[in-house]
mmCIF file of N, CA and C and ligand atoms in Angstrom:
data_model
loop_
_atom_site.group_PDB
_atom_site.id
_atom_site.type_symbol
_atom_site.label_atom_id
_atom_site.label_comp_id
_atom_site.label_asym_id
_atom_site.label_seq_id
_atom_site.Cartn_x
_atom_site.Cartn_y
_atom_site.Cartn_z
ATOM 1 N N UNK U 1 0.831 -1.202 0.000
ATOM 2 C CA UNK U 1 0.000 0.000 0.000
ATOM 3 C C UNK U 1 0.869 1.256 0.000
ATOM 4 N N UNK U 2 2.008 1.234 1.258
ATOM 5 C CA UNK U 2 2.650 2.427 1.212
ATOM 6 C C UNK U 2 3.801 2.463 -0.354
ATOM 7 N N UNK U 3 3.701 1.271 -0.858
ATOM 8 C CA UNK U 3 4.607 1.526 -2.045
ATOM 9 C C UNK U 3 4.156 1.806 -3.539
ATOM 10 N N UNK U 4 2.661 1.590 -3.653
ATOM 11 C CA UNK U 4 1.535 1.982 -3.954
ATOM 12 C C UNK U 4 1.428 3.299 -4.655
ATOM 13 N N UNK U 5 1.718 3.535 -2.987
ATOM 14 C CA UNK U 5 1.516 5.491 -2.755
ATOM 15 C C UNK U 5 2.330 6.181 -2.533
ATOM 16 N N UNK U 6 3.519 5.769 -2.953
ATOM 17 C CA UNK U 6 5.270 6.353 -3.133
ATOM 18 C C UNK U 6 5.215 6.590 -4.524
ATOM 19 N N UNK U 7 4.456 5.362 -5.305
ATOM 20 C CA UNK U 7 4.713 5.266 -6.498
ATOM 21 C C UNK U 7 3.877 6.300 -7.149
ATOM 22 N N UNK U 8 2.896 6.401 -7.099
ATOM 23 C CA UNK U 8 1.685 7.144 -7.689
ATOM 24 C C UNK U 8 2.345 8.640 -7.184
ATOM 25 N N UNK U 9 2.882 8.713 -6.063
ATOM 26 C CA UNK U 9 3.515 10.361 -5.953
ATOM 27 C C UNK U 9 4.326 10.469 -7.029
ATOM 28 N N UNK U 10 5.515 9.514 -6.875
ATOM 29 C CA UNK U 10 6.365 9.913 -8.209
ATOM 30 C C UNK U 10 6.481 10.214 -9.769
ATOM 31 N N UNK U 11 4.922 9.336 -8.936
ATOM 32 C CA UNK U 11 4.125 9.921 -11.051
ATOM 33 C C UNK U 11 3.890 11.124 -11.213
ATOM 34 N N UNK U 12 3.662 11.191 -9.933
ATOM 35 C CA UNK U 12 2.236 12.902 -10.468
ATOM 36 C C UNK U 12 3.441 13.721 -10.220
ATOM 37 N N UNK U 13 4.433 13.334 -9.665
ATOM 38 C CA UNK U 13 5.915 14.193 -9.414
ATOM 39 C C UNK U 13 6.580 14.679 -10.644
ATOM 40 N N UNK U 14 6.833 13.536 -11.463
ATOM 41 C CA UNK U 14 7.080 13.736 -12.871
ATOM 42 C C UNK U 14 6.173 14.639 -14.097
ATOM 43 N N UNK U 15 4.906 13.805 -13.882
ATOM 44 C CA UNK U 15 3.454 14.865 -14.786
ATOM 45 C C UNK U 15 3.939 16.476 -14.035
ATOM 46 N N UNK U 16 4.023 16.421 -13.037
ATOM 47 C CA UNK U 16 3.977 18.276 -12.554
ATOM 48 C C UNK U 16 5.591 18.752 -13.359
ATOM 49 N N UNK U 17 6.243 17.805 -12.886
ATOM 50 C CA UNK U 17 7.987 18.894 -13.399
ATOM 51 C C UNK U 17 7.969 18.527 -14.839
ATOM 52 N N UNK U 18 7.173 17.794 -15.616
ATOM 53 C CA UNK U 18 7.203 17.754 -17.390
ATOM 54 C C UNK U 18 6.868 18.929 -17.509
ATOM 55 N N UNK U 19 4.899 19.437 -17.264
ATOM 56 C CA UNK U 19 3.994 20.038 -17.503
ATOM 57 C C UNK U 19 5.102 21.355 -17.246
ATOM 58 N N UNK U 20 5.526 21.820 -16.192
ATOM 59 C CA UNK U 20 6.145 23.391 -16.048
ATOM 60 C C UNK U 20 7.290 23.360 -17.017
ATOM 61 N N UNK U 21 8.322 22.131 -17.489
ATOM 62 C CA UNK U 21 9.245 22.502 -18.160
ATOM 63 C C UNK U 21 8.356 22.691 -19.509
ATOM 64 N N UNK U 22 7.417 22.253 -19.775
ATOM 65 C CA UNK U 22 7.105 22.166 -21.407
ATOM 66 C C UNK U 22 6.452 23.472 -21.242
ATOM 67 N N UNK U 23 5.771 23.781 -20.461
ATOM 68 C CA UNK U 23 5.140 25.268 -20.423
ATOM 69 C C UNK U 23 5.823 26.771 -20.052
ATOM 70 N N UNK U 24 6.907 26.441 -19.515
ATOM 71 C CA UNK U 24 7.873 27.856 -19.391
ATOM 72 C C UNK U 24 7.412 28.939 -17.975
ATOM 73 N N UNK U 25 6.064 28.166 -17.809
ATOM 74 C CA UNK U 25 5.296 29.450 -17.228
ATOM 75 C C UNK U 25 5.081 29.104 -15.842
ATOM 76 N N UNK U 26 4.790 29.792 -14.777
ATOM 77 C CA UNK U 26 4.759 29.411 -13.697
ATOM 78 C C UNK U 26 2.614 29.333 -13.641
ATOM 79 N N UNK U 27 2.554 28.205 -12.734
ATOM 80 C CA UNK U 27 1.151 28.112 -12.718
ATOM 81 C C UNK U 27 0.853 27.463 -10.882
ATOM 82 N N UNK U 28 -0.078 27.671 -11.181
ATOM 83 C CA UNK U 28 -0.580 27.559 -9.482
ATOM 84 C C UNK U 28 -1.247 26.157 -9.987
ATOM 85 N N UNK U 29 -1.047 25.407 -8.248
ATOM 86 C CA UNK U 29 -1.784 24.333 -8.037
ATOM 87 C C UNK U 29 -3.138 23.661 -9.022
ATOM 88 N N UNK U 30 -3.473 24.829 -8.793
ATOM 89 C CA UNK U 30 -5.022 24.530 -9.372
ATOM 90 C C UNK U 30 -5.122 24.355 -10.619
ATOM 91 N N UNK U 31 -4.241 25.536 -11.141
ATOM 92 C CA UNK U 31 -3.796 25.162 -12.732
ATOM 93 C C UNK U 31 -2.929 23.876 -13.160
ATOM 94 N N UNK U 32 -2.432 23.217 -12.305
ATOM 95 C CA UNK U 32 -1.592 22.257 -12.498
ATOM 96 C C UNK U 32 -2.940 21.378 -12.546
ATOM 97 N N UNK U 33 -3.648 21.283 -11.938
ATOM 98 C CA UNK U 33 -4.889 19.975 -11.711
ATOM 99 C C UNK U 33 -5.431 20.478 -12.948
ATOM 100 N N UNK U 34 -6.256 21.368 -13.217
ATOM 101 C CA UNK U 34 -6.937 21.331 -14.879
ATOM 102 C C UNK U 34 -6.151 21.214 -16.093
ATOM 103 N N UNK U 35 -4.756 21.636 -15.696
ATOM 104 C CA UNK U 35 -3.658 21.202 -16.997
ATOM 105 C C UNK U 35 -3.488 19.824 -17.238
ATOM 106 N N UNK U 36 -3.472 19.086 -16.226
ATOM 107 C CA UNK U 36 -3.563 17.740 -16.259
ATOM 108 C C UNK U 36 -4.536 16.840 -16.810
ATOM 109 N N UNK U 37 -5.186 17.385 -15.851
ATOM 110 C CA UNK U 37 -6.845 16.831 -16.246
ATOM 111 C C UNK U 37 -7.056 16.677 -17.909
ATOM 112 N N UNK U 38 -6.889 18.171 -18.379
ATOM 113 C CA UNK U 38 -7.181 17.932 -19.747
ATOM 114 C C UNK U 38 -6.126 17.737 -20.505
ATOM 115 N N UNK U 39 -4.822 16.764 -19.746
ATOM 116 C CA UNK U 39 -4.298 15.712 -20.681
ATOM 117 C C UNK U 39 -4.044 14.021 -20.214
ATOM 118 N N UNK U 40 -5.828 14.631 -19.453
ATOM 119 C CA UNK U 40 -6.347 13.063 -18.805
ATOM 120 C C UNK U 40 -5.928 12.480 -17.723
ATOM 121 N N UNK U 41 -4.858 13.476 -16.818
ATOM 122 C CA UNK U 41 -4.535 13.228 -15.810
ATOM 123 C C UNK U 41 -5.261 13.322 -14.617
ATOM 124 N N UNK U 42 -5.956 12.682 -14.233
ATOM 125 C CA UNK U 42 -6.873 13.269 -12.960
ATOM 126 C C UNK U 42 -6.121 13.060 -11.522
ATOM 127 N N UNK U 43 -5.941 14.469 -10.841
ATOM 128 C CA UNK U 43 -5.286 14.358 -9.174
ATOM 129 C C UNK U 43 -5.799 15.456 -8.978
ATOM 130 N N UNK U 44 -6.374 15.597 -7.644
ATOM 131 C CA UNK U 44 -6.698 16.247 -6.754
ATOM 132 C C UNK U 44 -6.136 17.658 -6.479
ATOM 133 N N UNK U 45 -6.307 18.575 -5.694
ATOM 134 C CA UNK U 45 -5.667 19.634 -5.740
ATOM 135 C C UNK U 45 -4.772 19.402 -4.254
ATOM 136 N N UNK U 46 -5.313 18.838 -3.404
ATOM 137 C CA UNK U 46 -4.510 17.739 -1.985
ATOM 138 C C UNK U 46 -3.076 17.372 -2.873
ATOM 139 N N UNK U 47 -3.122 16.714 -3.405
ATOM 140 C CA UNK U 47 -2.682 15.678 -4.339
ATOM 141 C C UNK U 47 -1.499 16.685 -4.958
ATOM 142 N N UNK U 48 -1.972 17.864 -5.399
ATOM 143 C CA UNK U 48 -1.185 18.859 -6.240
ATOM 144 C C UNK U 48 -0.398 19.390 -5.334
ATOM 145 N N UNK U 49 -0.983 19.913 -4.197
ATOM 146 C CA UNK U 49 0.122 20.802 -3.121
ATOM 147 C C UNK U 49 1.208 19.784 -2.664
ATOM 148 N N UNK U 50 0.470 18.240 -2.014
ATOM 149 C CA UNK U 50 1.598 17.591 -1.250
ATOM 150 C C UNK U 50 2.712 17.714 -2.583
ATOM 151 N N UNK U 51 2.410 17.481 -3.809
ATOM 152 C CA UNK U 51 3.816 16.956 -4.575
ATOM 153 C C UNK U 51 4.289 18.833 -5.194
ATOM 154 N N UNK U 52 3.844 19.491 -4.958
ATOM 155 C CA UNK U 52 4.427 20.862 -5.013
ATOM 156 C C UNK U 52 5.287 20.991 -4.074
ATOM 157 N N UNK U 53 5.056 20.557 -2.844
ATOM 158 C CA UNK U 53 5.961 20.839 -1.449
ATOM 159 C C UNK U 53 6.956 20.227 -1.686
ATOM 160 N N UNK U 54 6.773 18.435 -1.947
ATOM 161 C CA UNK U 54 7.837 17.633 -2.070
ATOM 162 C C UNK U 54 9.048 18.442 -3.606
ATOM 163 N N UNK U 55 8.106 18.981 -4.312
ATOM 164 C CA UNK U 55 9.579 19.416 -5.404
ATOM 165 C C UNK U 55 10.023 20.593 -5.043
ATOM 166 N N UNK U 56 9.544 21.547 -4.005
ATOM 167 C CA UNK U 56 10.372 22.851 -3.799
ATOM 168 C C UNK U 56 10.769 21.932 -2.826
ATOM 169 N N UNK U 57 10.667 20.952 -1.778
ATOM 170 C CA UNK U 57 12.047 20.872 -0.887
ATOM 171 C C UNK U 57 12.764 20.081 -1.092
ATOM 172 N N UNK U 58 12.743 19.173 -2.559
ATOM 173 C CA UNK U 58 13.808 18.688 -3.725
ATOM 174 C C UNK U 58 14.529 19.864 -4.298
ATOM 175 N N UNK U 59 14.697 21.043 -4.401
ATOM 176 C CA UNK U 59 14.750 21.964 -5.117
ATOM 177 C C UNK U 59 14.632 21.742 -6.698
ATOM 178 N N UNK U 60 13.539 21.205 -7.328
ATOM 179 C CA UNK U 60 13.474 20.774 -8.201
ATOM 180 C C UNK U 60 12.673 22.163 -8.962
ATOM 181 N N UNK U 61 11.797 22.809 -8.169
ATOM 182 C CA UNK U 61 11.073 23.851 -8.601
ATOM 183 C C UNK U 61 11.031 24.710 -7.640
ATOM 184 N N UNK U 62 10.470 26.115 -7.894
ATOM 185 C CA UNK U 62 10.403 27.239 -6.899
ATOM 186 C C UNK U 62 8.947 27.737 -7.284
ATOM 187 N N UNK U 63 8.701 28.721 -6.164
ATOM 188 C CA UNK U 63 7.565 29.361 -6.373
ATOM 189 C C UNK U 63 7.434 31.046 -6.933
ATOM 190 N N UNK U 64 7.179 31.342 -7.696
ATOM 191 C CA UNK U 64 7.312 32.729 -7.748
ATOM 192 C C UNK U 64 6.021 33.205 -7.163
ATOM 193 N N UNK U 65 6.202 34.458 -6.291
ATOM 194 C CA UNK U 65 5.322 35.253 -5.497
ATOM 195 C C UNK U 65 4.499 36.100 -5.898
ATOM 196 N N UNK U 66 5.070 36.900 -6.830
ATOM 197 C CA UNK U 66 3.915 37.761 -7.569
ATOM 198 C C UNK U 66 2.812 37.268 -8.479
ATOM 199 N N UNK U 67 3.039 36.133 -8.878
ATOM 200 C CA UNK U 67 1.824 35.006 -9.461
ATOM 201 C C UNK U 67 1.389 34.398 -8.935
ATOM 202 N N UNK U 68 1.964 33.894 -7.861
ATOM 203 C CA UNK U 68 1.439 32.776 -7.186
ATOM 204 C C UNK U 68 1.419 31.722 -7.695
ATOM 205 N N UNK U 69 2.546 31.167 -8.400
ATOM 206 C CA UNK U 69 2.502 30.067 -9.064
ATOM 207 C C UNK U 69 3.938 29.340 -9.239
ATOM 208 N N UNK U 70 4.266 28.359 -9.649
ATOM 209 C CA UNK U 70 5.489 27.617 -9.081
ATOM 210 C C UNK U 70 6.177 27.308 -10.951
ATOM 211 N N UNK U 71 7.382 27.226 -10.970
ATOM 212 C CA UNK U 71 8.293 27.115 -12.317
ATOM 213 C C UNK U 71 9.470 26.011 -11.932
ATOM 214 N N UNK U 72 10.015 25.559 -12.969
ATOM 215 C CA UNK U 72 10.525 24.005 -12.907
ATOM 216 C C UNK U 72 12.323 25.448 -12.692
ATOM 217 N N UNK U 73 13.048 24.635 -11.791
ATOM 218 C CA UNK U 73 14.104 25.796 -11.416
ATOM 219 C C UNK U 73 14.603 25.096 -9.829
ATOM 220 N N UNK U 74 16.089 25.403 -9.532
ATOM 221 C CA UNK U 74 16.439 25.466 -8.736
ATOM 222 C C UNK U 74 16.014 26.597 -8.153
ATOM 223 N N UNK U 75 15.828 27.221 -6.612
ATOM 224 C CA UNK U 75 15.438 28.128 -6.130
ATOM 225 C C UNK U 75 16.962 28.674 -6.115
ATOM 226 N N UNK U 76 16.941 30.239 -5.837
ATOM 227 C CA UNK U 76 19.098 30.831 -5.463
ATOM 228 C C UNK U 76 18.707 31.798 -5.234
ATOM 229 N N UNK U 77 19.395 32.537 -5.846
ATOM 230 C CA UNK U 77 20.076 34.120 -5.731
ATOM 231 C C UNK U 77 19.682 34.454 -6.657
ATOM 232 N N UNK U 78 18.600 34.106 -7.121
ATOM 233 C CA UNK U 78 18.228 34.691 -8.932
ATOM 234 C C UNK U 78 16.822 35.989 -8.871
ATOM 235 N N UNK U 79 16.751 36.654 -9.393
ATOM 236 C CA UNK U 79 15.551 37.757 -9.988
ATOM 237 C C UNK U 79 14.311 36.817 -10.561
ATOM 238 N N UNK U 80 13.446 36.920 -10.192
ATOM 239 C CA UNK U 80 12.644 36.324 -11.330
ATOM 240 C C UNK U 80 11.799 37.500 -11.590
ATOM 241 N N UNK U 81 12.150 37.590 -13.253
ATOM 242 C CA UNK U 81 11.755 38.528 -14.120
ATOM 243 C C UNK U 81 9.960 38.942 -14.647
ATOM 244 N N UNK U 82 8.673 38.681 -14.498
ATOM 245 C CA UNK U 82 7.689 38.062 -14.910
ATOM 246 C C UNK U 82 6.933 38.605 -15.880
ATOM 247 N N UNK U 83 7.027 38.416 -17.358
ATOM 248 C CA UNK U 83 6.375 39.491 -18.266
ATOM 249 C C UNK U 83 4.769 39.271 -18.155
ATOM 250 N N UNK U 84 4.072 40.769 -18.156
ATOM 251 C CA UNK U 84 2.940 40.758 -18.200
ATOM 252 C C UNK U 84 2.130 40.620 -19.253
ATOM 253 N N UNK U 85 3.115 40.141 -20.004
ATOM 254 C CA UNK U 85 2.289 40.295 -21.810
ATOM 255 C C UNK U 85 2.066 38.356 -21.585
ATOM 256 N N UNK U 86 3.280 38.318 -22.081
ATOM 257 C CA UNK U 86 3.029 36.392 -22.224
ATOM 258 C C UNK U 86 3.563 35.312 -20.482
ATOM 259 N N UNK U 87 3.362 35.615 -19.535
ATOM 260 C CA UNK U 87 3.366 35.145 -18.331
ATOM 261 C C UNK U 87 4.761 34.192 -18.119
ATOM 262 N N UNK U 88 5.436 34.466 -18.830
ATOM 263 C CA UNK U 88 6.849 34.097 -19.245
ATOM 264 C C UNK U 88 7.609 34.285 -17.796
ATOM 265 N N UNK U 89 8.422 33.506 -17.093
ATOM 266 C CA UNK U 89 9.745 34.295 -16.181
ATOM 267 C C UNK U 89 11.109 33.585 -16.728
ATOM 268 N N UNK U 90 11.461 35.073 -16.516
ATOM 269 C CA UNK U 90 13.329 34.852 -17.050
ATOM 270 C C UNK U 90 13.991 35.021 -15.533
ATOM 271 N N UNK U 91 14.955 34.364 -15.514
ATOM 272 C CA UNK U 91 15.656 34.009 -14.006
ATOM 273 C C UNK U 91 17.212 34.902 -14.261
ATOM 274 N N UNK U 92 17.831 35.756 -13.311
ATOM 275 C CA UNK U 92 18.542 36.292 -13.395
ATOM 276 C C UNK U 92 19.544 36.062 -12.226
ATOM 277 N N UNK U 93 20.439 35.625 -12.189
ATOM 278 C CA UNK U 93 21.769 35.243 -11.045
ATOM 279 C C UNK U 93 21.586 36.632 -10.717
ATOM 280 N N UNK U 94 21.791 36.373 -9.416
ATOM 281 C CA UNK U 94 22.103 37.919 -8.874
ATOM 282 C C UNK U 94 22.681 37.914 -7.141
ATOM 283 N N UNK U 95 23.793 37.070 -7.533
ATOM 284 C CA UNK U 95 24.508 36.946 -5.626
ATOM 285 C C UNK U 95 24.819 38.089 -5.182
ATOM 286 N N UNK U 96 25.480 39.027 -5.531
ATOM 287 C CA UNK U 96 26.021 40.073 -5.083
ATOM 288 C C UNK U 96 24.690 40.754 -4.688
ATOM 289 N N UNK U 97 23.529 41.144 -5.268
ATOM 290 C CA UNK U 97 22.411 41.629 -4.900
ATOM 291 C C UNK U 97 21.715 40.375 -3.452
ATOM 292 N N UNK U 98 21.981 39.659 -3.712
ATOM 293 C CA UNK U 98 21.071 39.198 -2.445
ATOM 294 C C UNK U 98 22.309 39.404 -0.958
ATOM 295 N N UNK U 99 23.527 39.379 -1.359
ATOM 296 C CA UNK U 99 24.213 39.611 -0.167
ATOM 297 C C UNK U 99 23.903 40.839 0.090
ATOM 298 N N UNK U 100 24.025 41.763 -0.382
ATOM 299 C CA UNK U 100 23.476 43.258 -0.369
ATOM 300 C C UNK U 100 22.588 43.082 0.750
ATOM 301 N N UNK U 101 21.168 42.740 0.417
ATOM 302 C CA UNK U 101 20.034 42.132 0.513
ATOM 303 C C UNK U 101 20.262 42.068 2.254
ATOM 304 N N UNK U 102 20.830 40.907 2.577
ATOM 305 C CA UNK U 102 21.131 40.371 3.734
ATOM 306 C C UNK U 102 21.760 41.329 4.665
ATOM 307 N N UNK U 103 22.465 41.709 4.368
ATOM 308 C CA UNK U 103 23.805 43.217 4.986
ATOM 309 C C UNK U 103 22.634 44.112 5.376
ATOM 310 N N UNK U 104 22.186 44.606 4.194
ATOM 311 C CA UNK U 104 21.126 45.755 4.600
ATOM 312 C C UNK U 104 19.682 45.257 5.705
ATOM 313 N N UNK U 105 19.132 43.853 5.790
ATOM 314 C CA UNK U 105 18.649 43.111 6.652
ATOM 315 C C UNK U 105 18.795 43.834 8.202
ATOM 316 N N UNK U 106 20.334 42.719 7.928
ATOM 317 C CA UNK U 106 21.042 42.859 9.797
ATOM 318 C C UNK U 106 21.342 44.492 9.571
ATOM 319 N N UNK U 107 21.354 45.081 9.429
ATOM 320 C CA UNK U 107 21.752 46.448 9.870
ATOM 321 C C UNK U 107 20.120 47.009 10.158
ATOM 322 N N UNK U 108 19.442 46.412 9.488
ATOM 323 C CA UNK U 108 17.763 47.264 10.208
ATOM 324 C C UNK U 108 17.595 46.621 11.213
ATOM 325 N N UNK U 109 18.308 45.208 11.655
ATOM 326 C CA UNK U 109 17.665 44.425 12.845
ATOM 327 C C UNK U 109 17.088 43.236 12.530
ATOM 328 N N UNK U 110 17.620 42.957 11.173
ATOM 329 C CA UNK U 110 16.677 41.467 10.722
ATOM 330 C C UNK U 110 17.199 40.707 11.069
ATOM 331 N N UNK U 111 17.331 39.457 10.981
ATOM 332 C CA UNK U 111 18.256 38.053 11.117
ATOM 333 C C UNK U 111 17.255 37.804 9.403
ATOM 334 N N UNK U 112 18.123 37.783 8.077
ATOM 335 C CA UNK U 112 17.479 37.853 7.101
ATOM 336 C C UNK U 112 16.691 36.001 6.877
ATOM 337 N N UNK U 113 16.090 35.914 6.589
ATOM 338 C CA UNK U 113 15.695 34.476 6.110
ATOM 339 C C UNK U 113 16.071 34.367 4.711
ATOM 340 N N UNK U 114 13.919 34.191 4.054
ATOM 341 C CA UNK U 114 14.255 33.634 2.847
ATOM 342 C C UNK U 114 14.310 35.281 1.514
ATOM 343 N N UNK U 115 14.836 35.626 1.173
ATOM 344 C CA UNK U 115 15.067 36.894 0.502
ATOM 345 C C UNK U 115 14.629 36.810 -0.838
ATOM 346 N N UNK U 116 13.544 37.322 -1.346
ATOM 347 C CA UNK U 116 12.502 37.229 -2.169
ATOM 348 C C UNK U 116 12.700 38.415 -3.466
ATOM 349 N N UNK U 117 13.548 38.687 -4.735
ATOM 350 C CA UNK U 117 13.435 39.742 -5.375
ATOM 351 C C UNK U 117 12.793 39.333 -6.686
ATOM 352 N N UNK U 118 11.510 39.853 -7.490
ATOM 353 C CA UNK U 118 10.845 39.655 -8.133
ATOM 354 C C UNK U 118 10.294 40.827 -8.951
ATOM 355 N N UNK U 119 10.157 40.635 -10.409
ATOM 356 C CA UNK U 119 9.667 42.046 -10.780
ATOM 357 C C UNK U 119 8.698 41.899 -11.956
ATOM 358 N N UNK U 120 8.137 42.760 -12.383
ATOM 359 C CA UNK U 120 7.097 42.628 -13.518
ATOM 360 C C UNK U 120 7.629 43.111 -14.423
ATOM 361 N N UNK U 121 7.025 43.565 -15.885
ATOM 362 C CA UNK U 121 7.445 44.282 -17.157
ATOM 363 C C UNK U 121 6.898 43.402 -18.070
ATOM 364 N N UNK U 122 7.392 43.566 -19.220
ATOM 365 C CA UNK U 122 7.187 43.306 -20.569
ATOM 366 C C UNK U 122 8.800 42.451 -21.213
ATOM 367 N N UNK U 123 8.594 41.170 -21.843
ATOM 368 C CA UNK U 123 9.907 40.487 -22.214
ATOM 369 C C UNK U 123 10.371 41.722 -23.785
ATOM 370 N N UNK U 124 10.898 41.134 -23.917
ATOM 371 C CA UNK U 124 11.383 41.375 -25.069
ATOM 372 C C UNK U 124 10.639 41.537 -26.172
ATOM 373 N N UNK U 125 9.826 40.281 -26.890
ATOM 374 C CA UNK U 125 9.031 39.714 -27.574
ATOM 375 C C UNK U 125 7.720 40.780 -27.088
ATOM 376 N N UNK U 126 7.155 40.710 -25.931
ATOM 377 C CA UNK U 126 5.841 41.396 -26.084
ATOM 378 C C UNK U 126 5.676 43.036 -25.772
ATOM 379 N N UNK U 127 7.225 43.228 -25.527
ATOM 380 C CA UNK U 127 7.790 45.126 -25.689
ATOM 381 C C UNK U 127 7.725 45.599 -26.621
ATOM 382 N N UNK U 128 8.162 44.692 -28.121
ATOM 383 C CA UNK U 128 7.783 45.049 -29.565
ATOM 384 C C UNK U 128 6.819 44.656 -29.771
ATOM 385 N N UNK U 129 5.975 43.669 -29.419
ATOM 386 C CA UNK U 129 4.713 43.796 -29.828
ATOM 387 C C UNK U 129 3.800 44.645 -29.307
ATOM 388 N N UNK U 130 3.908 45.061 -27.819
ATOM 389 C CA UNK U 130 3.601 46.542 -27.754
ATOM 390 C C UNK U 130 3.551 47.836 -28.347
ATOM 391 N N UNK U 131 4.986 47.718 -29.137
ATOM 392 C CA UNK U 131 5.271 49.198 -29.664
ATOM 393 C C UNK U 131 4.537 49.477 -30.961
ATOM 394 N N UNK U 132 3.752 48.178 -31.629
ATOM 395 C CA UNK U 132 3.496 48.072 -33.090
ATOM 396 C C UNK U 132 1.878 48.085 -33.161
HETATM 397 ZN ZN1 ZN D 201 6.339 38.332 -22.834
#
């Protein structure tokens, strides 16, 4: 039974980290269950969070905050970029900014945790299609 239900996680483990790499885009739980669904996958939205948890504390995926929705990615020191045209995120290294980050923390009195930098705009692609 419990191997059962190891197994069937690792499925829906795999269906979730395919579905975000083939889609680029970060999507919430819920969207992960109707994305599925209508490629006949049926799981729960229970079902969706436990194996969301299990791949951000695989670091297999992260969550971005301003969507509310999770992308196939190691979590770091990166920007996530999020265009408002095509729901696209571009990931940007950025150590020197998160040490920053931290420094400026402890000097207000923080003990910094998890350090969150995220931004909106327009990619590339839908900046010119803006302009036209
Ligand atoms: Zn775009």
């Amino acid at each position: 039974m419990a191997e059962t239900r190891r197994r069937k996680a690792g499925a829906i483990n795999r269906s979730i980290l395919g579905l975000l790499g083939r889609t680029g885009l970060p999507l919430s739980a819920n969207a992960i269950v109707q994305e599925l669904a209508a490629l006949g996958e049926r799981i729960c939205p229970s079902q969706a969070f436990r194996a969301l948890a299990r791949l951000c504390d695989d670091r297999l995926i992260h969550r971005v905050e301003l969507v509310n929705g999770y992308v196939a990615g190691q979590p770091g020191q990166t920007i996530n970029l999020v265009c408002d045209g095509c729901g696209k995120v571009a990931r940007v290294a950025a150590p020197d900014l998160f040490r920053d980050l931290a420094t400026l923390a402890r000097h207000a009195g923080l003990i910094p945790g998890r350090l969150v930098v995220e931004s909106t705009g327009l990619c590339g692609q839908c900046g010119i299609a803006d302009r036209q």
